[in-house]
């Protein structure tokens, strides 16, 4: 028998004692434990009789979500006896939003408004908040129905389609051929929106407008530019392009501008004002539909406050008088859908730097 131990035997022995991996200096005074990071969730003051509502957006410094927060604050001021705080992650990360949810739950706020980065991953935390009596309302991006009490959808497919056809008919008064540049076939700007648009197109008022082509897969600026190039080379007499994606609308408008077709080919669709300054200046786009983020935040706050004060019941068919927005109804799965509004030369400057 020998007293020599192999390296493996030594590691096994130390592991059993919980000492594996420790150096000779490990037996000196233990290092102090790192201090836990402070909770980044903004603190809402507790005051009797006042509602406390936390608003969680996907990312800091995004003009769209800043406008949502402004709308929520507008509603909070009008409602009265209500304090709100906005929590905005530095980066678009689920982990940071989860920290904010937990932070507001610890503060025992009355309600949480959230546009989730990943609805599926954050749903369990939101469900836990509801179990603790906190009203949860999602906006823009919907949480699953069982993890929130209501959702504010910026705009429905039907609302978009109605706006699209009205704008096309107004600019192409003599009618003509129109091409649709849709998004991915199975995406939000794909087949479903095409079908709803076609339903509106059947109305007699739009009989002079003829659908010449539908191109799918146009979800970004580069794709919108390429699709406009393709369809206008194939159909040089085209009167208009209807573009579903905000990013693709920028690209299609840029193509029309580059080819000197502004004023000859009407380009419209769903967009964001801040991205269409050049297109509006060149008159490649004269009007477009958009979701108003101020109204989104305003509506979400009105609903959350009503739920928290038990003046509105969750569920399909529930109604609320929501300040300047008038009557808001919860539809299927407790979703309130807002209508798009049209931005044109008359009001563009008001929204151009907003989002």
Short mmCIF file of C-alpha atoms in Angstrom, two decimals:
data_model
loop_
_atom_site.label_atom_id
_atom_site.label_comp_id
_atom_site.label_asym_id
_atom_site.label_seq_id
_atom_site.Cartn_x
_atom_site.Cartn_y
_atom_site.Cartn_z
CA UNK A 1 0.00 0.00 0.00
CA UNK A 2 1.25 3.51 -0.78
CA UNK A 3 0.52 6.89 0.75
CA UNK A 4 0.67 8.57 -2.65
CA UNK A 5 -2.67 9.99 -3.83
CA UNK A 6 -3.49 10.61 -7.45
CA UNK A 7 -4.77 14.06 -8.51
CA UNK A 8 -8.22 12.56 -9.16
CA UNK A 9 -8.36 11.10 -5.63
CA UNK A 10 -7.43 14.46 -4.11
CA UNK A 11 -10.12 16.29 -6.10
CA UNK A 12 -12.67 13.65 -5.10
CA UNK A 13 -11.78 14.00 -1.44
CA UNK A 14 -11.91 17.80 -1.48
CA UNK A 15 -15.16 17.68 -3.39
CA UNK A 16 -16.72 15.60 -0.64
CA UNK A 17 -15.66 18.24 1.86
CA UNK A 18 -16.98 21.05 -0.33
CA UNK A 19 -13.45 22.37 -0.80
CA UNK A 20 -12.75 21.43 -4.41
CA UNK A 21 -11.22 24.14 -6.49
CA UNK A 22 -10.06 26.17 -3.45
CA UNK A 23 -6.52 27.49 -3.39
CA UNK A 24 -4.34 27.78 -0.35
CA UNK A 25 -5.55 31.35 0.08
CA UNK A 26 -9.14 30.16 0.36
CA UNK A 27 -8.62 29.46 4.05
CA UNK A 28 -8.00 33.13 4.75
CA UNK A 29 -10.78 35.61 5.57
CA UNK A 30 -13.74 35.11 3.20
CA UNK A 31 -14.35 37.74 0.54
CA UNK A 32 -17.38 39.92 1.24
CA UNK A 33 -20.47 39.02 -0.76
CA UNK A 34 -21.19 41.38 -3.65
CA UNK A 35 -23.91 43.85 -2.87
CA UNK A 36 -27.16 43.10 -4.68
CA UNK A 37 -27.97 45.50 -7.49
CA UNK A 38 -30.63 48.04 -6.60
CA UNK A 39 -34.10 47.50 -8.02
CA UNK A 40 -34.30 49.68 -11.16
CA UNK A 41 -38.09 49.93 -11.00
CA UNK A 42 -39.25 53.53 -10.49
CA UNK A 43 -40.94 53.97 -7.11
CA UNK A 44 -44.52 55.17 -6.95
CA UNK A 45 -45.48 57.09 -3.79
CA UNK A 46 -48.15 55.53 -1.62
CA UNK A 47 -50.99 57.92 -0.85
CA UNK A 48 -54.44 57.00 0.39
CA UNK A 49 -57.15 57.36 -2.21
CA UNK A 50 -54.75 57.63 -5.15
CA UNK A 51 -54.25 54.96 -7.80
CA UNK A 52 -50.69 53.81 -8.54
CA UNK A 53 -50.09 52.50 -12.04
CA UNK A 54 -46.82 51.30 -13.56
CA UNK A 55 -46.23 51.57 -17.31
CA UNK A 56 -43.66 49.25 -18.92
CA UNK A 57 -42.52 49.92 -22.48
CA UNK A 58 -40.19 47.74 -24.61
CA UNK A 59 -37.22 50.10 -24.83
CA UNK A 60 -35.98 53.50 -23.73
CA UNK A 61 -35.79 56.51 -26.06
CA UNK A 62 -38.00 55.09 -28.81
CA UNK A 63 -40.21 57.98 -30.02
CA UNK A 64 -43.20 55.68 -30.52
CA UNK A 65 -43.18 54.46 -26.91
CA UNK A 66 -42.41 57.92 -25.59
CA UNK A 67 -45.60 59.04 -27.31
CA UNK A 68 -47.48 56.09 -25.76
CA UNK A 69 -46.25 57.21 -22.33
CA UNK A 70 -47.29 60.80 -23.08
CA UNK A 71 -50.79 59.57 -23.91
CA UNK A 72 -50.94 57.57 -20.69
CA UNK A 73 -49.87 60.64 -18.71
CA UNK A 74 -52.50 62.76 -20.43
CA UNK A 75 -55.19 60.30 -19.39
CA UNK A 76 -53.80 60.02 -15.85
CA UNK A 77 -53.96 63.80 -15.44
CA UNK A 78 -57.54 63.94 -16.69
CA UNK A 79 -58.66 61.03 -14.53
CA UNK A 80 -57.15 62.55 -11.39
CA UNK A 81 -55.98 61.05 -8.08
CA UNK A 82 -53.60 58.85 -10.05
CA UNK A 83 -49.82 58.50 -10.00
CA UNK A 84 -47.99 56.72 -12.81
CA UNK A 85 -44.37 55.82 -13.46
CA UNK A 86 -42.77 54.66 -16.71
CA UNK A 87 -40.21 51.84 -16.70
CA UNK A 88 -38.15 51.62 -19.88
CA UNK A 89 -35.36 49.07 -20.47
CA UNK A 90 -32.06 50.31 -21.90
CA UNK A 91 -32.28 47.52 -24.47
CA UNK A 92 -35.24 45.57 -25.82
CA UNK A 93 -34.81 42.65 -23.41
CA UNK A 94 -37.27 40.34 -21.70
CA UNK A 95 -35.09 40.20 -18.58
CA UNK A 96 -35.37 43.92 -17.90
CA UNK A 97 -39.13 43.97 -18.41
CA UNK A 98 -39.41 41.00 -16.04
CA UNK A 99 -37.50 42.96 -13.39
CA UNK A 100 -39.92 45.85 -13.77
CA UNK A 101 -42.97 43.59 -13.45
CA UNK A 102 -41.55 42.09 -10.26
CA UNK A 103 -40.67 45.56 -8.98
CA UNK A 104 -44.17 46.90 -9.45
CA UNK A 105 -45.64 43.74 -7.90
CA UNK A 106 -43.48 44.29 -4.81
CA UNK A 107 -44.77 47.86 -4.61
CA UNK A 108 -48.34 46.51 -4.74
CA UNK A 109 -49.39 48.91 -7.46
CA UNK A 110 -53.02 48.97 -8.56
CA UNK A 111 -52.35 48.26 -12.22
CA UNK A 112 -49.60 47.56 -14.75
CA UNK A 113 -49.66 48.65 -18.39
CA UNK A 114 -47.20 46.77 -20.57
CA UNK A 115 -46.17 46.40 -24.19
CA UNK A 116 -44.27 43.11 -23.85
CA UNK A 117 -41.05 42.33 -25.70
CA UNK A 118 -41.98 38.63 -25.59
CA UNK A 119 -45.58 38.04 -24.55
CA UNK A 120 -45.16 34.29 -24.03
CA UNK A 121 -42.17 34.57 -21.71
CA UNK A 122 -43.65 37.42 -19.65
CA UNK A 123 -47.14 35.92 -19.37
CA UNK A 124 -46.46 33.89 -16.18
CA UNK A 125 -45.22 36.98 -14.34
CA UNK A 126 -48.24 38.99 -15.45
CA UNK A 127 -50.54 36.17 -14.38
CA UNK A 128 -48.89 36.17 -10.96
CA UNK A 129 -49.46 39.91 -10.72
CA UNK A 130 -53.17 39.40 -11.39
CA UNK A 131 -53.37 36.71 -8.72
CA UNK A 132 -52.12 39.35 -6.30
CA UNK A 133 -54.94 41.69 -7.29
CA UNK A 134 -53.07 43.87 -9.78
CA UNK A 135 -54.95 44.77 -12.97
CA UNK A 136 -52.81 44.04 -16.04
CA UNK A 137 -53.50 45.71 -19.39
CA UNK A 138 -51.31 45.12 -22.44
CA UNK A 139 -51.03 47.52 -25.36
CA UNK A 140 -49.63 47.28 -28.89
CA UNK A 141 -48.24 43.75 -28.39
CA UNK A 142 -50.87 41.51 -26.80
CA UNK A 143 -50.29 39.28 -23.79
CA UNK A 144 -52.15 35.94 -23.84
CA UNK A 145 -55.76 36.44 -22.78
CA UNK A 146 -55.28 34.53 -19.51
CA UNK A 147 -52.44 36.79 -18.36
CA UNK A 148 -54.09 40.20 -18.73
CA UNK A 149 -57.52 41.72 -18.18
CA UNK A 150 -57.64 43.78 -21.37
CA UNK A 151 -55.55 44.62 -24.42
CA UNK A 152 -55.44 47.78 -26.54
CA UNK A 153 -54.82 46.96 -30.20
CA UNK A 154 -53.56 49.99 -32.15
CA UNK A 155 -55.61 49.15 -35.22
CA UNK A 156 -57.54 46.28 -36.75
CA UNK A 157 -57.14 44.88 -40.25
CA UNK A 158 -60.60 46.17 -41.05
CA UNK A 159 -59.67 49.66 -39.89
CA UNK A 160 -56.54 49.59 -42.02
CA UNK A 161 -58.42 48.34 -45.09
CA UNK A 162 -61.09 51.01 -44.78
CA UNK A 163 -58.44 53.72 -44.60
CA UNK A 164 -56.46 52.26 -47.49
CA UNK A 165 -59.37 52.27 -49.92
CA UNK A 166 -60.55 55.71 -48.90
CA UNK A 167 -57.08 57.15 -49.54
CA UNK A 168 -56.70 55.38 -52.88
CA UNK A 169 -60.11 56.58 -54.06
CA UNK A 170 -59.35 60.15 -53.02
CA UNK A 171 -56.04 60.37 -54.90
CA UNK A 172 -56.84 58.18 -57.88
CA UNK A 173 -60.23 59.77 -58.57
CA UNK A 174 -60.26 58.55 -62.17
CA UNK A 175 -59.44 55.01 -61.08
CA UNK A 176 -56.75 52.82 -62.56
CA UNK A 177 -54.55 49.85 -61.76
CA UNK A 178 -53.25 49.42 -58.23
CA UNK A 179 -50.63 46.96 -56.92
CA UNK A 180 -50.46 45.75 -53.33
CA UNK A 181 -47.07 45.27 -51.72
CA UNK A 182 -47.91 43.02 -48.77
CA UNK A 183 -45.70 41.61 -46.03
CA UNK A 184 -44.91 37.96 -45.43
CA UNK A 185 -47.88 35.82 -46.44
CA UNK A 186 -48.42 34.48 -42.91
CA UNK A 187 -47.46 37.66 -41.05
CA UNK A 188 -49.51 40.53 -39.68
CA UNK A 189 -49.22 42.40 -43.00
CA UNK A 190 -49.87 39.34 -45.13
CA UNK A 191 -52.80 37.26 -46.34
CA UNK A 192 -55.19 38.32 -43.59
CA UNK A 193 -54.83 42.02 -44.38
CA UNK A 194 -55.02 41.33 -48.13
CA UNK A 195 -58.32 39.47 -47.61
CA UNK A 196 -59.79 42.29 -45.51
CA UNK A 197 -58.67 44.85 -48.09
CA UNK A 198 -60.36 42.87 -50.85
CA UNK A 199 -63.60 42.81 -48.85
CA UNK A 200 -63.56 46.60 -48.75
CA UNK A 201 -62.60 46.77 -52.42
CA UNK A 202 -65.90 45.12 -53.38
CA UNK A 203 -67.82 48.22 -52.35
CA UNK A 204 -69.33 50.11 -55.32
CA UNK A 205 -67.49 53.32 -54.36
CA UNK A 206 -64.20 51.70 -55.35
CA UNK A 207 -65.32 50.21 -58.65
CA UNK A 208 -62.88 52.31 -60.69
CA UNK A 209 -59.89 50.94 -58.82
CA UNK A 210 -58.53 47.71 -60.28
CA UNK A 211 -56.19 45.33 -58.47
CA UNK A 212 -53.38 44.63 -60.91
CA UNK A 213 -51.02 42.58 -58.74
CA UNK A 214 -50.23 41.48 -55.18
CA UNK A 215 -46.63 40.89 -54.13
CA UNK A 216 -45.82 39.25 -50.78
CA UNK A 217 -42.69 39.28 -48.66
CA UNK A 218 -42.18 43.04 -48.42
CA UNK A 219 -41.37 43.65 -44.75
CA UNK A 220 -38.42 46.03 -44.95
CA UNK A 221 -37.20 49.08 -46.84
CA UNK A 222 -34.97 47.15 -49.24
CA UNK A 223 -37.78 44.75 -50.16
CA UNK A 224 -40.21 47.62 -50.69
CA UNK A 225 -37.78 49.34 -53.06
CA UNK A 226 -37.16 46.13 -55.05
CA UNK A 227 -40.87 45.28 -55.25
CA UNK A 228 -41.73 48.76 -56.52
CA UNK A 229 -39.01 48.43 -59.16
CA UNK A 230 -40.29 45.02 -60.27
CA UNK A 231 -43.99 45.85 -60.49
CA UNK A 232 -43.52 49.24 -62.18
CA UNK A 233 -41.25 47.71 -64.82
CA UNK A 234 -43.90 45.05 -65.44
CA UNK A 235 -46.79 47.54 -65.34
CA UNK A 236 -45.57 51.00 -66.37
CA UNK A 237 -49.14 52.39 -66.42
CA UNK A 238 -49.76 51.59 -62.78
CA UNK A 239 -51.59 54.37 -60.94
CA UNK A 240 -50.80 53.43 -57.37
CA UNK A 241 -48.91 51.29 -54.88
CA UNK A 242 -50.59 50.21 -51.66
CA UNK A 243 -47.88 49.20 -49.17
CA UNK A 244 -48.76 47.43 -45.93
CA UNK A 245 -45.50 47.56 -43.98
CA UNK A 246 -44.20 50.92 -42.64
CA UNK A 247 -40.62 50.02 -43.55
CA UNK A 248 -41.54 48.82 -47.05
CA UNK A 249 -43.55 52.01 -47.59
CA UNK A 250 -40.34 54.02 -47.12
CA UNK A 251 -38.55 51.88 -49.70
CA UNK A 252 -41.36 52.02 -52.28
CA UNK A 253 -41.62 55.79 -51.90
CA UNK A 254 -37.86 56.15 -52.36
CA UNK A 255 -38.01 54.18 -55.61
CA UNK A 256 -40.81 56.39 -56.95
CA UNK A 257 -38.78 59.47 -56.00
CA UNK A 258 -35.57 58.15 -57.59
CA UNK A 259 -37.38 57.42 -60.86
CA UNK A 260 -39.08 60.81 -61.02
CA UNK A 261 -42.53 59.26 -60.70
CA UNK A 262 -43.78 61.34 -57.76
CA UNK A 263 -47.18 62.75 -58.65
CA UNK A 264 -47.62 60.13 -61.36
CA UNK A 265 -47.73 56.99 -59.23
CA UNK A 266 -49.60 57.38 -55.97
CA UNK A 267 -47.95 55.60 -53.03
CA UNK A 268 -49.77 55.06 -49.75
CA UNK A 269 -50.22 52.50 -47.00
CA UNK A 270 -49.45 52.16 -43.31
CA UNK A 271 -46.49 54.15 -42.03
CA UNK A 272 -44.75 56.10 -39.29
CA UNK A 273 -44.43 59.88 -39.77
CA UNK A 274 -40.80 60.18 -38.67
CA UNK A 275 -39.66 57.78 -41.39
CA UNK A 276 -41.59 59.49 -44.21
CA UNK A 277 -40.23 63.03 -44.08
CA UNK A 278 -38.34 62.67 -47.36
CA UNK A 279 -41.28 60.95 -49.08
CA UNK A 280 -43.75 63.63 -47.99
CA UNK A 281 -41.34 66.41 -49.00
CA UNK A 282 -40.90 64.85 -52.46
CA UNK A 283 -44.67 64.24 -52.67
CA UNK A 284 -44.03 60.60 -53.43
CA UNK A 285 -46.42 59.98 -50.52
CA UNK A 286 -49.21 62.50 -49.98
CA UNK A 287 -51.10 60.72 -47.23
CA UNK A 288 -50.89 57.49 -45.24
CA UNK A 289 -52.60 55.70 -42.39
CA UNK A 290 -50.95 55.27 -39.03
CA UNK A 291 -51.64 54.23 -35.47
CA UNK A 292 -51.52 57.12 -33.04
CA UNK A 293 -49.29 56.07 -30.11
CA UNK A 294 -50.63 58.91 -27.98
CA UNK A 295 -54.13 57.44 -28.33
CA UNK A 296 -52.82 53.95 -27.57
CA UNK A 297 -51.34 55.04 -24.25
CA UNK A 298 -54.36 57.21 -23.49
CA UNK A 299 -56.82 54.37 -24.06
CA UNK A 300 -54.74 51.85 -22.09
CA UNK A 301 -54.57 54.17 -19.07
CA UNK A 302 -58.30 54.89 -19.21
CA UNK A 303 -59.07 51.16 -19.22
CA UNK A 304 -56.54 50.32 -16.48
CA UNK A 305 -57.87 53.04 -14.17
CA UNK A 306 -61.48 51.95 -14.73
CA UNK A 307 -60.58 48.33 -13.99
CA UNK A 308 -58.65 49.34 -10.86
CA UNK A 309 -61.58 51.40 -9.58
CA UNK A 310 -64.09 48.69 -10.55
CA UNK A 311 -66.03 51.07 -12.79
CA UNK A 312 -65.44 48.73 -15.73
CA UNK A 313 -65.71 44.97 -15.80
CA UNK A 314 -63.32 42.86 -17.89
CA UNK A 315 -64.81 40.76 -20.64
CA UNK A 316 -66.34 40.97 -24.09
CA UNK A 317 -68.94 43.71 -24.45
CA UNK A 318 -67.80 45.84 -21.54
CA UNK A 319 -67.98 49.56 -22.32
CA UNK A 320 -66.11 52.62 -21.10
CA UNK A 321 -66.41 56.35 -21.75
CA UNK A 322 -62.74 57.13 -22.29
CA UNK A 323 -62.38 60.90 -22.24
CA UNK A 324 -61.64 62.44 -25.63
CA UNK A 325 -61.77 59.01 -27.33
CA UNK A 326 -65.42 58.58 -26.43
CA UNK A 327 -66.86 55.10 -26.06
CA UNK A 328 -64.42 52.19 -26.02
CA UNK A 329 -65.74 48.63 -26.12
CA UNK A 330 -63.91 45.44 -25.26
CA UNK A 331 -64.37 42.96 -28.07
CA UNK A 332 -63.48 39.28 -28.30
CA UNK A 333 -60.87 38.24 -25.70
CA UNK A 334 -61.26 41.65 -24.03
CA UNK A 335 -59.48 43.50 -26.85
CA UNK A 336 -60.20 47.17 -27.47
CA UNK A 337 -59.32 48.14 -31.04
CA UNK A 338 -58.59 51.71 -32.04
CA UNK A 339 -59.01 53.13 -35.52
CA UNK A 340 -56.10 54.39 -37.64
CA UNK A 341 -55.99 58.01 -38.59
CA UNK A 342 -54.77 59.57 -41.80
CA UNK A 343 -51.70 61.80 -41.91
CA UNK A 344 -51.49 64.25 -44.83
CA UNK A 345 -49.82 67.54 -45.67
CA UNK A 346 -52.17 69.43 -43.34
CA UNK A 347 -51.16 67.62 -40.15
CA UNK A 348 -47.83 65.99 -41.03
CA UNK A 349 -45.64 68.56 -39.27
CA UNK A 350 -47.51 67.92 -36.01
CA UNK A 351 -46.52 64.25 -35.99
CA UNK A 352 -43.28 64.21 -38.01
CA UNK A 353 -41.00 64.37 -34.98
CA UNK A 354 -43.31 62.53 -32.59
CA UNK A 355 -42.75 58.94 -33.76
#
